[in-house]
mmCIF file with all atom_site columns, C-alpha atoms in Angstrom:
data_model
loop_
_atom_site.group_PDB
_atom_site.id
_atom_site.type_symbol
_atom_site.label_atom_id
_atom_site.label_alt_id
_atom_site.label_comp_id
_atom_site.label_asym_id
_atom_site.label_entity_id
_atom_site.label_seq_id
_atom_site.pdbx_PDB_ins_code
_atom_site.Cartn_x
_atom_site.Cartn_y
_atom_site.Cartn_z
_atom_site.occupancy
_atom_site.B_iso_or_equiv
_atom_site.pdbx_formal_charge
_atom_site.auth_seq_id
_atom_site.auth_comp_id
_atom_site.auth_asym_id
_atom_site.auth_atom_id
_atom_site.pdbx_PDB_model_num
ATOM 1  C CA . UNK A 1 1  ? -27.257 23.347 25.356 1.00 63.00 ? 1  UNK A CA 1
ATOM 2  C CA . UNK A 1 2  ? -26.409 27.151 24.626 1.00 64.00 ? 2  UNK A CA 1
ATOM 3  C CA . UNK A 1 3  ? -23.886 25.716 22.195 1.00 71.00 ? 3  UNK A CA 1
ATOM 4  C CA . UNK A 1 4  ? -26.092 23.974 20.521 1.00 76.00 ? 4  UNK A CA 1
ATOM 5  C CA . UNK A 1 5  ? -28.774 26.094 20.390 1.00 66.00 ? 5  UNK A CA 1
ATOM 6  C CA . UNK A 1 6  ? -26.330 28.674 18.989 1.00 67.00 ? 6  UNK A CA 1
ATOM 7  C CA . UNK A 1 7  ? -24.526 26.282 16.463 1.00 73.00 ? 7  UNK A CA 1
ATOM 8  C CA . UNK A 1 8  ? -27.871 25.287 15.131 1.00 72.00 ? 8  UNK A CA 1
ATOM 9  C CA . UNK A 1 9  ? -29.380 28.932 14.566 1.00 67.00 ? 9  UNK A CA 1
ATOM 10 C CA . UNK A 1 10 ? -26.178 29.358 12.432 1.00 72.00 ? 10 UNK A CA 1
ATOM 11 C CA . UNK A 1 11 ? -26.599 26.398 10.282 1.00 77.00 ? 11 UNK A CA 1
ATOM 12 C CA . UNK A 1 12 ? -29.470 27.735 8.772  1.00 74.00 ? 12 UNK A CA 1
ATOM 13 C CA . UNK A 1 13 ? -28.799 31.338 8.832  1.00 79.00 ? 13 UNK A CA 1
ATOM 14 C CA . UNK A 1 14 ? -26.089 33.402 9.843  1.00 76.00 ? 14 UNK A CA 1
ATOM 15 C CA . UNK A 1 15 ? -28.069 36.184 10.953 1.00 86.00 ? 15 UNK A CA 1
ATOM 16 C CA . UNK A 1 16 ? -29.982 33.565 13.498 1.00 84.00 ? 16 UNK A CA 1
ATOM 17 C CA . UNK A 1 17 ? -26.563 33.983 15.623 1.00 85.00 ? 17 UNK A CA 1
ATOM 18 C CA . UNK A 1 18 ? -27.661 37.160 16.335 1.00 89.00 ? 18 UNK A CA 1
ATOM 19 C CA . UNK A 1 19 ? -31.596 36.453 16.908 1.00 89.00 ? 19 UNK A CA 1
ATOM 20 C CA . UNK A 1 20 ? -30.141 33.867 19.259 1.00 87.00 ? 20 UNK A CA 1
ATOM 21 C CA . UNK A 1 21 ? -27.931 35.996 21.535 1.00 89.00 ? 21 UNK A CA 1
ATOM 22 C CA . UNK A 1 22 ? -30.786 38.814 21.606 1.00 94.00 ? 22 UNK A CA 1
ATOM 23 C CA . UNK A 1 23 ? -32.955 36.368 23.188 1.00 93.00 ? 23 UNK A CA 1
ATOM 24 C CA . UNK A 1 24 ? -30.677 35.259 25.440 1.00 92.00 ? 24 UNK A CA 1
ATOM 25 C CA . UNK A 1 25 ? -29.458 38.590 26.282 1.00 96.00 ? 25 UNK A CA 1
ATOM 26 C CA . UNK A 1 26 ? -33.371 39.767 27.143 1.00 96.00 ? 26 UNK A CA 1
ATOM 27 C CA . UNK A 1 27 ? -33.950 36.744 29.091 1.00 96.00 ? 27 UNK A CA 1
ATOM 28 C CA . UNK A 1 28 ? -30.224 37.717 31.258 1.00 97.00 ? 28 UNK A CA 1
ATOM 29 C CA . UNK A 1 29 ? -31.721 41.487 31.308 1.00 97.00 ? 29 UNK A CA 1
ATOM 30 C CA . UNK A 1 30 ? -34.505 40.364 32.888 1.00 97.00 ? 30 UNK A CA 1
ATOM 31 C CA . UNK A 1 31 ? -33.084 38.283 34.880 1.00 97.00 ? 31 UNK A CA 1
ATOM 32 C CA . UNK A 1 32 ? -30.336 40.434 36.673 1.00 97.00 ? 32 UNK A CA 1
ATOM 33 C CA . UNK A 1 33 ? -33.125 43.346 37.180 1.00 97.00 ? 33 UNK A CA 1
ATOM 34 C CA . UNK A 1 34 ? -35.452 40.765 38.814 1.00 97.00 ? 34 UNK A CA 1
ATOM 35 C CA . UNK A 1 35 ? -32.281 40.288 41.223 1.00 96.00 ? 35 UNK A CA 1
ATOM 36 C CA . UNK A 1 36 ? -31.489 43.972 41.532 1.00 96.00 ? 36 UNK A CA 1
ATOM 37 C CA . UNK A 1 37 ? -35.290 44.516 42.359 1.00 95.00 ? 37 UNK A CA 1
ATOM 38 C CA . UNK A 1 38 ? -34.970 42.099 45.105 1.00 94.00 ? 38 UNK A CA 1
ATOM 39 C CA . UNK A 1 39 ? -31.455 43.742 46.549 1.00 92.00 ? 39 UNK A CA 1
ATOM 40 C CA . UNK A 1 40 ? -33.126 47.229 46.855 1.00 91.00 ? 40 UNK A CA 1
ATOM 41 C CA . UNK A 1 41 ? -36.365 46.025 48.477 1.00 90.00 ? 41 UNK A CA 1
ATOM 42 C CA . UNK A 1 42 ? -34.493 44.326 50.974 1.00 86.00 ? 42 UNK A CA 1
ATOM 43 C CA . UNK A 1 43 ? -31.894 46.480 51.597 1.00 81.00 ? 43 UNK A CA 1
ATOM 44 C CA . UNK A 1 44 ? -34.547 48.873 51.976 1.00 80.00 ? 44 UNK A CA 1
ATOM 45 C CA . UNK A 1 45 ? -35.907 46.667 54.734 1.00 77.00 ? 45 UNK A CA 1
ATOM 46 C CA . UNK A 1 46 ? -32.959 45.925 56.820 1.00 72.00 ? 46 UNK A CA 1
ATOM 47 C CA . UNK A 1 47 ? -31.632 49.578 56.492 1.00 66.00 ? 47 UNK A CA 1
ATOM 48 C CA . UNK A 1 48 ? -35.077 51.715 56.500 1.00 56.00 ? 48 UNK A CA 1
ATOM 49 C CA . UNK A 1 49 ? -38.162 49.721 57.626 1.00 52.00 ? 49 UNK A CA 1
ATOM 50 C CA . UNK A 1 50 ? -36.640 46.179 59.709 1.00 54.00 ? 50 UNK A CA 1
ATOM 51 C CA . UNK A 1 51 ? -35.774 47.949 62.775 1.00 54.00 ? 51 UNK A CA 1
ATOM 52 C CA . UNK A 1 52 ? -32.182 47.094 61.835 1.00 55.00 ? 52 UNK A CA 1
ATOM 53 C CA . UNK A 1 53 ? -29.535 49.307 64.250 1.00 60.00 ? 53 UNK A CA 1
ATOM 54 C CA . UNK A 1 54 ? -27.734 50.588 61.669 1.00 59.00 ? 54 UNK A CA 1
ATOM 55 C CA . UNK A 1 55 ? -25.616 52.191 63.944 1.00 66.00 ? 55 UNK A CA 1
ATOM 56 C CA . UNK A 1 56 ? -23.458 49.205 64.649 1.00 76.00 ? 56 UNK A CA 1
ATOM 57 C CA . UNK A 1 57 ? -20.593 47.900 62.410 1.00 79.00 ? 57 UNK A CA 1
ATOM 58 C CA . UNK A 1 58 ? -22.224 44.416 61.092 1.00 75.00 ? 58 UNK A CA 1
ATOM 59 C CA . UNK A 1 59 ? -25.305 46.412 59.919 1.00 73.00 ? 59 UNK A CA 1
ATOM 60 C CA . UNK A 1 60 ? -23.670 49.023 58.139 1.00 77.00 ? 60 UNK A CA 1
ATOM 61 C CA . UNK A 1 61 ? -21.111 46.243 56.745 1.00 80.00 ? 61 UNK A CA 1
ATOM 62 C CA . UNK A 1 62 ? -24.261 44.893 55.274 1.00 78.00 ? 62 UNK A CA 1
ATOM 63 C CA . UNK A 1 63 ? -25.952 47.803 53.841 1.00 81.00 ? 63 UNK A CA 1
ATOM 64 C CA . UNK A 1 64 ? -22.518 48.549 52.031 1.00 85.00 ? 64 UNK A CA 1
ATOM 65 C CA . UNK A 1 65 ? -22.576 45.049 51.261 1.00 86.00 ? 65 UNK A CA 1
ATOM 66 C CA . UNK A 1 66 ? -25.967 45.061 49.332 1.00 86.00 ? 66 UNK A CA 1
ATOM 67 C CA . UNK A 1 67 ? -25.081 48.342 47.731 1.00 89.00 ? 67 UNK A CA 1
ATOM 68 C CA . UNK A 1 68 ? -21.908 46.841 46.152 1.00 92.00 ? 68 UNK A CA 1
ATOM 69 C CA . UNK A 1 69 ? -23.748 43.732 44.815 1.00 93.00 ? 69 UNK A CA 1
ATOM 70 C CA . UNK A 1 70 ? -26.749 45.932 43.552 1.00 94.00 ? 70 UNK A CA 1
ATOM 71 C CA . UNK A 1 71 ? -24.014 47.838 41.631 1.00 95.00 ? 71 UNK A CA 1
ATOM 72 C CA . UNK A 1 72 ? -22.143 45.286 40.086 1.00 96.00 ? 72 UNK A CA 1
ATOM 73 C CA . UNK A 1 73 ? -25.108 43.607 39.256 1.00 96.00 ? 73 UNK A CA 1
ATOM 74 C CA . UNK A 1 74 ? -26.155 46.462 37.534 1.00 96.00 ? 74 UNK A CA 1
ATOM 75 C CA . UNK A 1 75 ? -22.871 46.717 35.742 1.00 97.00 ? 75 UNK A CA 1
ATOM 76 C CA . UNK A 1 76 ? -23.058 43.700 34.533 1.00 97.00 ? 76 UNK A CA 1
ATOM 77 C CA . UNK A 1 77 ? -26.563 43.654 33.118 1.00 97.00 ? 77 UNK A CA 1
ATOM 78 C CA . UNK A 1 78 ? -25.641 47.007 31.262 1.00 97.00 ? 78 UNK A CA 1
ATOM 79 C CA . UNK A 1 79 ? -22.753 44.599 29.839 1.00 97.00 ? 79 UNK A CA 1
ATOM 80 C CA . UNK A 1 80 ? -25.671 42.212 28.555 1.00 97.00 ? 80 UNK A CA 1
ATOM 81 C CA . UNK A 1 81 ? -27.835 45.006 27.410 1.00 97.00 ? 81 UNK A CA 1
ATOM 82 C CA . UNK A 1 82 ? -25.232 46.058 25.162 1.00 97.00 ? 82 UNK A CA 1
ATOM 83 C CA . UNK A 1 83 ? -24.523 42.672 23.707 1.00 95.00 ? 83 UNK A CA 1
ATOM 84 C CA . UNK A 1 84 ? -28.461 42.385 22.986 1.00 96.00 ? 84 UNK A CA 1
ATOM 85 C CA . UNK A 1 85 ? -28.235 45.771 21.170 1.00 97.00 ? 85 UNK A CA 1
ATOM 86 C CA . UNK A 1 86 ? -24.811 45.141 19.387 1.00 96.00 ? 86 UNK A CA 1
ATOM 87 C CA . UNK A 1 87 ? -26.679 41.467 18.478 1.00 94.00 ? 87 UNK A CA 1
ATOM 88 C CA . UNK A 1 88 ? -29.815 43.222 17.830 1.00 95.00 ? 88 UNK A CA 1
ATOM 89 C CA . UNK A 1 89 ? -27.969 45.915 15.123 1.00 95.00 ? 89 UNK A CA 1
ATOM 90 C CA . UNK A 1 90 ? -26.231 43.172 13.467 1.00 92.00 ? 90 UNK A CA 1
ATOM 91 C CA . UNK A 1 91 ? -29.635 41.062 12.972 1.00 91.00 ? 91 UNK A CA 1
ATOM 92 C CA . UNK A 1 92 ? -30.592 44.118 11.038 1.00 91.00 ? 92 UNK A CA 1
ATOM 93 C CA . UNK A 1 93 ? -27.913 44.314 8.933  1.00 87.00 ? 93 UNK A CA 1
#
């Protein structure tokens, strides 16, 4: 379907590519920070507010655990914010 979609905004205009993969790229922004939202709060929980003992190995295991996922998360939606800005400059063009 993305194929499609993508192939299709190109027939008619080139620059459509580029509309295309911004709009994508916002809907994958807001998708990874809805995600990363969700990590925090409940690492947050377990590590702060759920009584967790984070004293023992498994429950600091996790906590790194969490961290490491929030941050490549957020690694890779900086990846897709700078394809929506490098599709966003080129729409301009």
């Amino acid at each position: 379907a993305g194929f499609s979609l993508g192939f299709a905004s190109t027939i008619f205009c080139p620059r459509g590519m580029y509309l295309t993969t911004e709009a994508v790229e916002t809907f994958v922004e807001e998708h990874y920070m809805v995600q990363v939202r969700r990590l925090r709060y409940d690492t947050a929980e377990k590590g702060l507010c759920g009584g967790v003992d984070v004293n023992t190995n498994a429950a600091r295991n996790s906590l790194k655990a969490g961290a490491e996922l929030i941050l490549l998360l957020e690694t890779c939606c900086q990846d897709e914010v700078h394809h929506k800005e490098e599709a966003r400059d080129r729409a301009a063009e």
